[in-house]
Short mmCIF file of N, CA and C in Angstrom, two decimals:
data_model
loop_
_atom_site.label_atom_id
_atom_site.label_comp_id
_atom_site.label_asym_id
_atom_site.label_seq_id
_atom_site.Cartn_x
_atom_site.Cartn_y
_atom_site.Cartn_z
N UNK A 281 0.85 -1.17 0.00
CA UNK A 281 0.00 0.00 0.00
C UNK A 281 0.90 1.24 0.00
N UNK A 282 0.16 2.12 -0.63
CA UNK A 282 0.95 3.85 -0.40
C UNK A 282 0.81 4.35 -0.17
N UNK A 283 1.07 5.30 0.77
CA UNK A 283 0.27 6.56 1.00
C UNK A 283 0.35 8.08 0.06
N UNK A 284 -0.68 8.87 -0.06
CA UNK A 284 -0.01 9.44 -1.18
C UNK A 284 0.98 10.80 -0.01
N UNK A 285 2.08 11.36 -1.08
CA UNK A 285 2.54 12.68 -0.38
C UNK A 285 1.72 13.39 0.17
N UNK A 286 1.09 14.04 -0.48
CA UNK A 286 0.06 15.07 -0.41
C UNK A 286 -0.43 15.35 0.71
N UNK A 287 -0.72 13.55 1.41
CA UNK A 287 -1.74 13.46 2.15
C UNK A 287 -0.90 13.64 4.00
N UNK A 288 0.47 13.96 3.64
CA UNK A 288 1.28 13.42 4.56
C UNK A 288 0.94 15.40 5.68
N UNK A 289 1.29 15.11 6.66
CA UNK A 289 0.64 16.19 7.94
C UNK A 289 1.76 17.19 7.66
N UNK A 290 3.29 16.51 7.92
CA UNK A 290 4.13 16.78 8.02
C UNK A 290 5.37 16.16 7.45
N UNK A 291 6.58 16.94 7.08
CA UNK A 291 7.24 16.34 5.89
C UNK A 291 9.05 17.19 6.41
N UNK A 292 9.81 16.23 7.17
CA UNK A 292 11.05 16.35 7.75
C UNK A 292 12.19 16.60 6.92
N UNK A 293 12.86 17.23 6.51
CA UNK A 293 13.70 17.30 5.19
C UNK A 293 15.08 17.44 6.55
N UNK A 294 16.25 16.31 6.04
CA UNK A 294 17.15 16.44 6.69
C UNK A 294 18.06 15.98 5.39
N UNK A 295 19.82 15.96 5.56
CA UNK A 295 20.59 15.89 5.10
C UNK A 295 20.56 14.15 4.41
N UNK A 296 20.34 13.30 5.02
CA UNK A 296 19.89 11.87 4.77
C UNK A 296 18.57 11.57 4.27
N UNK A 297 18.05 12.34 4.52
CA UNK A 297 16.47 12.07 3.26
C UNK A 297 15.33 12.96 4.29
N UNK A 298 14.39 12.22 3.55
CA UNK A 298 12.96 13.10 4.24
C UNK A 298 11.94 12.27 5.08
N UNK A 299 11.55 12.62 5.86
CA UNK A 299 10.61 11.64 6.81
C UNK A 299 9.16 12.29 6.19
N UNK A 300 8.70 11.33 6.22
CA UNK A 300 6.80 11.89 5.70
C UNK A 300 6.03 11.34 6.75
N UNK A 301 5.20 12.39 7.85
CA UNK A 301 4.48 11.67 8.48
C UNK A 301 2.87 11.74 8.63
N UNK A 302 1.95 11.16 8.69
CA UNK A 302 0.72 10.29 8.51
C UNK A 302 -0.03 10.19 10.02
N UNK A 303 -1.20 10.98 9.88
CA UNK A 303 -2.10 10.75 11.09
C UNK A 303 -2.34 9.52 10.65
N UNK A 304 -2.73 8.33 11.34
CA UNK A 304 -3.53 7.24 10.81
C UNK A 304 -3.90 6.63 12.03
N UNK A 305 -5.39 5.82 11.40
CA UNK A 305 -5.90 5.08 12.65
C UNK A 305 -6.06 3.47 12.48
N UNK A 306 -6.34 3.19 13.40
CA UNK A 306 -6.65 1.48 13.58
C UNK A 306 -7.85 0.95 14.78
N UNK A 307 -8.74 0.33 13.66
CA UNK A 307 -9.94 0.14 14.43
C UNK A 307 -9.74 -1.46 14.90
N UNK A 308 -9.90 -1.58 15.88
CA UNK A 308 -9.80 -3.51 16.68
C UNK A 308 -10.94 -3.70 17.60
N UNK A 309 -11.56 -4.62 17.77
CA UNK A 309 -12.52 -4.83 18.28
C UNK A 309 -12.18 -6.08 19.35
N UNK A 310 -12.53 -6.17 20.45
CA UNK A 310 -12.10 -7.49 21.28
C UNK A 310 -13.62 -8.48 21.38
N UNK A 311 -12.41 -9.50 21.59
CA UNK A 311 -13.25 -10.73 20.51
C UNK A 311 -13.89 -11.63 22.21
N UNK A 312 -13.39 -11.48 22.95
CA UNK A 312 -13.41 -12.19 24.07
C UNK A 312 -13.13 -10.96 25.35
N UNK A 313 -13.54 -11.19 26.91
CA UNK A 313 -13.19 -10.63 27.64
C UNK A 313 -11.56 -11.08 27.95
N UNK A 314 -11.32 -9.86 28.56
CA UNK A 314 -10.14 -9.80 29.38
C UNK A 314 -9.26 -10.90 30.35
N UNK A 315 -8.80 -11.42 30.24
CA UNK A 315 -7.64 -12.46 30.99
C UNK A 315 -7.23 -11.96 32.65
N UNK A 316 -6.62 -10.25 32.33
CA UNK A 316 -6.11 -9.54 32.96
C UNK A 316 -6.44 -8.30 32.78
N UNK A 317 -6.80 -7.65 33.63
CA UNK A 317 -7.15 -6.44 33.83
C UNK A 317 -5.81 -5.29 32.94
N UNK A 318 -6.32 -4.26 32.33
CA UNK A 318 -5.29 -3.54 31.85
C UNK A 318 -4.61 -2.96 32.84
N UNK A 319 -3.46 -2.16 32.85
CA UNK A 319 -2.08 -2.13 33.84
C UNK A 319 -3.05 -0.44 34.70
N UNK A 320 -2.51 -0.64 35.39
CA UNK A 320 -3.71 0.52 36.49
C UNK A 320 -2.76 1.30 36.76
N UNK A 321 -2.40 2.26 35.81
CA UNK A 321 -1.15 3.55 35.64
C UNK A 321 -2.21 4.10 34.78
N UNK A 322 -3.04 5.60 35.29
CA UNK A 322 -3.78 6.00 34.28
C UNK A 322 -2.45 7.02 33.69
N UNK A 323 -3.39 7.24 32.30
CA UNK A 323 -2.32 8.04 31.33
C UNK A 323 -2.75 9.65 31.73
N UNK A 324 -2.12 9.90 31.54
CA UNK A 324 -1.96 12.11 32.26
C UNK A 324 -2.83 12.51 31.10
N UNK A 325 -4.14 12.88 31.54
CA UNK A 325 -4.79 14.24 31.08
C UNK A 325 -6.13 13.00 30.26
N UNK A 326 -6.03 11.81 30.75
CA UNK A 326 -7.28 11.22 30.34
C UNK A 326 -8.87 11.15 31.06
N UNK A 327 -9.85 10.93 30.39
CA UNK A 327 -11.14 10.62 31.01
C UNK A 327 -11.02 9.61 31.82
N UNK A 328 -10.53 8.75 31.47
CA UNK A 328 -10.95 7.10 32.04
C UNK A 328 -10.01 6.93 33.38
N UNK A 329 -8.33 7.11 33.38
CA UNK A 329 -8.04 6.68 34.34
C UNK A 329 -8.14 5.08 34.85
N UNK A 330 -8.48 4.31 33.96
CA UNK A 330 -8.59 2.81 34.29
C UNK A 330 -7.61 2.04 34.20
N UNK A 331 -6.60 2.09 33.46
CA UNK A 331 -5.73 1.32 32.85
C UNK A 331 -5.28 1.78 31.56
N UNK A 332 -4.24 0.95 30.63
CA UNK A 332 -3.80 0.97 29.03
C UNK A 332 -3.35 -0.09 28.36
N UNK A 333 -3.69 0.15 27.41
CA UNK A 333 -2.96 -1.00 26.45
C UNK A 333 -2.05 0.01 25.54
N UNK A 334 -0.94 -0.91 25.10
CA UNK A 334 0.37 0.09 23.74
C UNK A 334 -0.06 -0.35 22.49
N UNK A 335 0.27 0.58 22.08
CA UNK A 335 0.34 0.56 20.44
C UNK A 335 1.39 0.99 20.30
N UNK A 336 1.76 -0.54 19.46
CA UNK A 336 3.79 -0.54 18.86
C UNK A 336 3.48 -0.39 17.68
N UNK A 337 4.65 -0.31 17.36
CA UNK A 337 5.19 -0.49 15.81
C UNK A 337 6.49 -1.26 15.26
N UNK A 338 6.95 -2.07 14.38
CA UNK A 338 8.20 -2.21 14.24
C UNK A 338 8.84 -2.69 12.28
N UNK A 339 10.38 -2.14 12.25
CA UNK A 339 10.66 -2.69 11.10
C UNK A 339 10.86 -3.46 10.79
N UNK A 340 10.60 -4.55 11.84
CA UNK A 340 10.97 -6.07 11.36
C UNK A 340 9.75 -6.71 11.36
N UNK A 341 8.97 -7.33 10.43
CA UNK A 341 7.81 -8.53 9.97
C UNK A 341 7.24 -9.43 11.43
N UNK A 342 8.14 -10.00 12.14
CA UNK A 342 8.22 -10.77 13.11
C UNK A 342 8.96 -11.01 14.26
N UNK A 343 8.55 -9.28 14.80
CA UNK A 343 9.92 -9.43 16.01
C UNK A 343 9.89 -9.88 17.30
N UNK A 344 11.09 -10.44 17.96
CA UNK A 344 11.05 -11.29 18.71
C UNK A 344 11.79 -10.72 20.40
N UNK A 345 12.64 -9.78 19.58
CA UNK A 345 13.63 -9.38 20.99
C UNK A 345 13.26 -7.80 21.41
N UNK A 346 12.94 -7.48 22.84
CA UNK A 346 12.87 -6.51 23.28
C UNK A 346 13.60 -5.30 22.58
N UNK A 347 12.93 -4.20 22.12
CA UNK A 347 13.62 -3.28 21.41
C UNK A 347 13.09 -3.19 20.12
N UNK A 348 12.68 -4.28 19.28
CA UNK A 348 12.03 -4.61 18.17
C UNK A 348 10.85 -3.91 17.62
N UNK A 349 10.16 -3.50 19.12
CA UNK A 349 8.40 -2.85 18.87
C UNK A 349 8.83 -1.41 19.55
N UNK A 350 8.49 -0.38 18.86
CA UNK A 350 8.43 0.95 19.60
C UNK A 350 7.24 1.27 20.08
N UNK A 351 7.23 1.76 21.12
CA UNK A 351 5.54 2.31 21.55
C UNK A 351 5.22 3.55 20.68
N UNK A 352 4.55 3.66 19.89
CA UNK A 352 3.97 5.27 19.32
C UNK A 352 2.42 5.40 20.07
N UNK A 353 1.88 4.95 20.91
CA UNK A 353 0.75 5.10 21.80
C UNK A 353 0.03 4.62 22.96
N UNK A 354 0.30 4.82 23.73
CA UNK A 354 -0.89 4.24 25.11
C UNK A 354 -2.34 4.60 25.09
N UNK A 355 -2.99 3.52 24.97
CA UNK A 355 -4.83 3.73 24.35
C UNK A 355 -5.20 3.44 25.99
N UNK A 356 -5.56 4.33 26.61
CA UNK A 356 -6.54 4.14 27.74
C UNK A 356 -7.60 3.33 27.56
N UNK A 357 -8.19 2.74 28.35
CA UNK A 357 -9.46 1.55 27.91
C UNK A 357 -9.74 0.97 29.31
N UNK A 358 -10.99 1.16 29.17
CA UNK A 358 -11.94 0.38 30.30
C UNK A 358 -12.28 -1.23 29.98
N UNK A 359 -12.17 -1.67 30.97
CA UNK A 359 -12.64 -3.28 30.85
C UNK A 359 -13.80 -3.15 30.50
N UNK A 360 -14.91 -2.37 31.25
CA UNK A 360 -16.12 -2.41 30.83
C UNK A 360 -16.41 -1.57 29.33
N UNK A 361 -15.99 -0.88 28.71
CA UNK A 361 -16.07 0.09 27.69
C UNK A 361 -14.79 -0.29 26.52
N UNK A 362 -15.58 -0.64 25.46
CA UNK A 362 -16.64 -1.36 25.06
C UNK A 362 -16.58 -2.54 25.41
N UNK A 363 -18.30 -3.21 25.47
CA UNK A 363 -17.84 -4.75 25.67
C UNK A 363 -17.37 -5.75 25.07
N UNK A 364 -16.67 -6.62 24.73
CA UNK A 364 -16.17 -7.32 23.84
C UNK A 364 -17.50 -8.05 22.94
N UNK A 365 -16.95 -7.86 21.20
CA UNK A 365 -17.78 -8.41 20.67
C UNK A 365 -19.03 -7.32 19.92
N UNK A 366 -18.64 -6.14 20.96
CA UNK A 366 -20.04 -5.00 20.56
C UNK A 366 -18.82 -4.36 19.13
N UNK A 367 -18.85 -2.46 19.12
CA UNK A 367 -18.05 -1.78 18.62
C UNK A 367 -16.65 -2.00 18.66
N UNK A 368 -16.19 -1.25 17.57
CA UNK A 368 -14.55 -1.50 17.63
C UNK A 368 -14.10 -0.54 18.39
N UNK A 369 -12.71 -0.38 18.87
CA UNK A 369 -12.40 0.90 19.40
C UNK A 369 -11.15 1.28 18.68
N UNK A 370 -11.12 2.73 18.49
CA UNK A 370 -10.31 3.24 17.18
C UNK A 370 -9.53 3.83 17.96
N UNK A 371 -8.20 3.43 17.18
CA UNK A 371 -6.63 4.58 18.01
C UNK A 371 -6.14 5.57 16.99
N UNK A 372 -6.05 6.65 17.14
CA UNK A 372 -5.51 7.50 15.78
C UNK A 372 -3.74 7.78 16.75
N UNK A 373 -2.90 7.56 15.88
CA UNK A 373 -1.66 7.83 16.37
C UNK A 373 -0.84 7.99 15.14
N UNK A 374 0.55 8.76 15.14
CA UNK A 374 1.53 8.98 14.29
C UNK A 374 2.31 8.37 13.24
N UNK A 375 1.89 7.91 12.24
CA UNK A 375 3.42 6.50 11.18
C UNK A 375 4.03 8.00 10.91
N UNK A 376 5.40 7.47 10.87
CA UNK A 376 6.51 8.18 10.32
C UNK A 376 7.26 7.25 8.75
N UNK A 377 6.94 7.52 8.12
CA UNK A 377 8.36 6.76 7.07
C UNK A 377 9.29 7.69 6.65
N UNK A 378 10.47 6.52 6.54
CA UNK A 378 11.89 7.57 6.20
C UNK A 378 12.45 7.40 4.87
N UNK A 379 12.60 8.21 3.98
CA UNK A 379 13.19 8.13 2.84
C UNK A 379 14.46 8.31 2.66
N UNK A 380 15.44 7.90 1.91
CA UNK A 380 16.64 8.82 1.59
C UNK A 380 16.40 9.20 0.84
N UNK A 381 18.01 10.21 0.43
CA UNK A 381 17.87 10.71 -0.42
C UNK A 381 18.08 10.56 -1.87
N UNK A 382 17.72 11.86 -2.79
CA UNK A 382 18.22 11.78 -4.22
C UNK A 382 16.94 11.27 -4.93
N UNK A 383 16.88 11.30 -6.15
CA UNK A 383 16.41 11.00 -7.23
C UNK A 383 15.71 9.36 -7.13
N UNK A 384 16.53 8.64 -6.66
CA UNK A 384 16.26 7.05 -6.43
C UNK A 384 15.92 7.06 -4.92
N UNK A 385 14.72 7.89 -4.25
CA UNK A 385 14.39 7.80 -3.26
C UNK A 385 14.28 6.22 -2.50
N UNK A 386 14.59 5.91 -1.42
CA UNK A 386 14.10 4.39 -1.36
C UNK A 386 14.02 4.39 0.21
N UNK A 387 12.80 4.02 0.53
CA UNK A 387 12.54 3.12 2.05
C UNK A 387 13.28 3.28 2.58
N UNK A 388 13.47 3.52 3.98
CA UNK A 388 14.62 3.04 4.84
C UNK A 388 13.51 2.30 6.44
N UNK A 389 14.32 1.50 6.10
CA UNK A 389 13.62 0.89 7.82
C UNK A 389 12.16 0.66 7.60
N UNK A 390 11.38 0.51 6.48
CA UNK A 390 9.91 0.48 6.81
C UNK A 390 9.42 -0.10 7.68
N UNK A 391 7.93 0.56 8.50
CA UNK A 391 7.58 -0.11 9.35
C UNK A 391 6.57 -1.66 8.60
N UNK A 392 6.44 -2.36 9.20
CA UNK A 392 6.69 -3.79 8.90
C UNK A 392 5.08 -4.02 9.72
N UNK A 393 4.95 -3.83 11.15
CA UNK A 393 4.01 -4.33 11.90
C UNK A 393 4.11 -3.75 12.78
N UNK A 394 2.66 -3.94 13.36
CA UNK A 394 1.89 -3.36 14.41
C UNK A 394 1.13 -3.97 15.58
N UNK A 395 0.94 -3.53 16.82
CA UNK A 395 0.40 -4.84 17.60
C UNK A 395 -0.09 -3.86 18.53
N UNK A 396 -1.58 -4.16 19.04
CA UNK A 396 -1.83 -3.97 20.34
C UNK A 396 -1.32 -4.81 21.51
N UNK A 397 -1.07 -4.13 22.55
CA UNK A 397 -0.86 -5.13 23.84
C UNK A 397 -1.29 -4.49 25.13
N UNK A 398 -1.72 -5.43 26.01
CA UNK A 398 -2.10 -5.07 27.23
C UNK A 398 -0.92 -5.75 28.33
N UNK A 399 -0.01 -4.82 28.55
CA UNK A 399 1.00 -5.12 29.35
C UNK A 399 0.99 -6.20 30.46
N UNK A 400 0.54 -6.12 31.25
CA UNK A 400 -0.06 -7.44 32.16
C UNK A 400 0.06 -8.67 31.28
N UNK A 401 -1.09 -9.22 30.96
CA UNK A 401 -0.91 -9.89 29.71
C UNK A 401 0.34 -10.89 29.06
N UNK A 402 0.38 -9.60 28.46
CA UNK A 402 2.16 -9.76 27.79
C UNK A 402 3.30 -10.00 28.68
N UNK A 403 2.79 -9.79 30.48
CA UNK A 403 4.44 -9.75 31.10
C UNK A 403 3.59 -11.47 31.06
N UNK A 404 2.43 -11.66 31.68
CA UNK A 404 2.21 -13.15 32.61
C UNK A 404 2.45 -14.35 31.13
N UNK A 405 2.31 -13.94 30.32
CA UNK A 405 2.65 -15.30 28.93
C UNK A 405 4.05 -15.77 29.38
N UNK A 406 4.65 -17.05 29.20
CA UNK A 406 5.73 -17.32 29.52
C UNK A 406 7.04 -16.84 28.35
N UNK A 407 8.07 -16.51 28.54
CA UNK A 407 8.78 -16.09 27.50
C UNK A 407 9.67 -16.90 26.58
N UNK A 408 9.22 -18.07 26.46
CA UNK A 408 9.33 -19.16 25.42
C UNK A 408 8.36 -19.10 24.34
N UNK A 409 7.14 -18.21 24.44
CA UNK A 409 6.52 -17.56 23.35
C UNK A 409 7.30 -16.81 22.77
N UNK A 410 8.20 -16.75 22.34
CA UNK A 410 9.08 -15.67 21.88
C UNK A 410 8.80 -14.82 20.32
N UNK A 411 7.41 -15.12 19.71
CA UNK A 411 6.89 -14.37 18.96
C UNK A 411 5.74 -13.43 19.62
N UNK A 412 6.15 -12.07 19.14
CA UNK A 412 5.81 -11.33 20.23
C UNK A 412 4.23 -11.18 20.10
N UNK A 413 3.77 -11.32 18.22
CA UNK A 413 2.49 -11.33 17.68
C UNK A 413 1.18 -12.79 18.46
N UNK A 414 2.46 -13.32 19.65
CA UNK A 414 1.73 -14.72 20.15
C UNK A 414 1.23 -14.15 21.53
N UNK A 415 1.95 -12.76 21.94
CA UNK A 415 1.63 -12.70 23.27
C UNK A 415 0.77 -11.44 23.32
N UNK A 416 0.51 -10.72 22.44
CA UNK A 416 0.08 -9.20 22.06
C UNK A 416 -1.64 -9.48 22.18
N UNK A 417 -2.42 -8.58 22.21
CA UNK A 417 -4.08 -8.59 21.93
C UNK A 417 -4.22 -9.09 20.28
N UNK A 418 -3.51 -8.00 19.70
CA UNK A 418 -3.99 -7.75 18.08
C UNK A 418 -2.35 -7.37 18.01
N UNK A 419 -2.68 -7.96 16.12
CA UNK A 419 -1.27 -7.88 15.24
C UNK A 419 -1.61 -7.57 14.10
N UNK A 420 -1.04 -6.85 12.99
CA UNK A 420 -0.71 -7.20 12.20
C UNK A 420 0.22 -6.78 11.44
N UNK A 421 1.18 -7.30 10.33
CA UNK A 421 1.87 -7.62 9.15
C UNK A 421 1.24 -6.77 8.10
N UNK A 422 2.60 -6.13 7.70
CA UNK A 422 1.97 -4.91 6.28
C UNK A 422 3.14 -4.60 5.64
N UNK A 423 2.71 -4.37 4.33
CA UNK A 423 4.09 -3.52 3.59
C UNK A 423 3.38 -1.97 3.03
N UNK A 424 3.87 -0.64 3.63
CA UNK A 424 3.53 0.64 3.42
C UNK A 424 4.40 1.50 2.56
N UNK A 425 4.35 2.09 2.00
CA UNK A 425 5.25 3.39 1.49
C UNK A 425 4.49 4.81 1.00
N UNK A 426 5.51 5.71 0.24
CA UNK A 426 5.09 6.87 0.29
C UNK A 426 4.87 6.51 -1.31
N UNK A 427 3.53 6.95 -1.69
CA UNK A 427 4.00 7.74 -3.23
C UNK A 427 4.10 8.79 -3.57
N UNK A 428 5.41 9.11 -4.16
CA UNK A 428 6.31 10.33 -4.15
C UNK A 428 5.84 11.28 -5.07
N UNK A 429 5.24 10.78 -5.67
CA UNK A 429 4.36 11.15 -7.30
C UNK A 429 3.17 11.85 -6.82
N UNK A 430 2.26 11.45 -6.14
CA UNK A 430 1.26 12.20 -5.55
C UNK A 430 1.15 12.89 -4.12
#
């Protein structure tokens, strides 16, 4: 998939290329109740105060070792709100892609995948799951870029 230029918020011009970055959202819906309660650290300046789940990101397809997933969001969320199975609940947060430079613009580092997780959760799975898409809420696998043309 591409995104077009145009559409990009903001557009980083450095000596090594240009970063183009992208409001975008992701709607997930939970399919089942909760295991574990989300982590009870409310996030600063929210309604809810209940807990969070992260929203990562990473350039590798299938990563496995700590460091691999960056957090670009903490989604506040109530156990009770929504109930599983009803509405989805939508996260709007930041993609960045990085280009180099020149004429033969090309990818650098694309992001690869994405995962919700509810920390709890993710610590109590044993760590012989060592695919991280095994211990997360929601995943998925993508190939993104810019088109430079539009």
């Amino acid at each position: 998939m591409k995104l077009p230029k145009s559409k990009a918020v903001d557009i980083i011009h450095s000596t090594s290329g240009d970063s183009y970055l992208y409001n975008v959202s992701l709607d997930f819906r939970r399919i089942n109740t909760a295991s574990f309660l989300p982590k009870k650290s409310p996030i600063v300046g929210s309604r809810l105060q209940t807990g969070f789940y992260e929203v990562g990101t990473s350039t590798v397809g299938s990563p496995i070792s700590p460091g691999e997933v960056v957090l670009v969001k903490k989604v506040d969320v109530s156990p009770e709100l929504p109930a599983f199975r009803s509405r989805p609940n939508r996260v709007n947060f930041m993609l960045q892609l990085n280009y180099s430079t020149g004429s033969n613009a090309t990818i650098v580092a694309p992001v690869q995948y994405l995962q919700i997780k509810n920390p709890i959760t993710f610590s109590k799975l044993p760590s012989s799951i060592n695919l991280y898409r095994d211990r997360s809420e929601a995943w998925l696998a993508f190939n993104v870029g810019v088109d430079l043309m539009k």
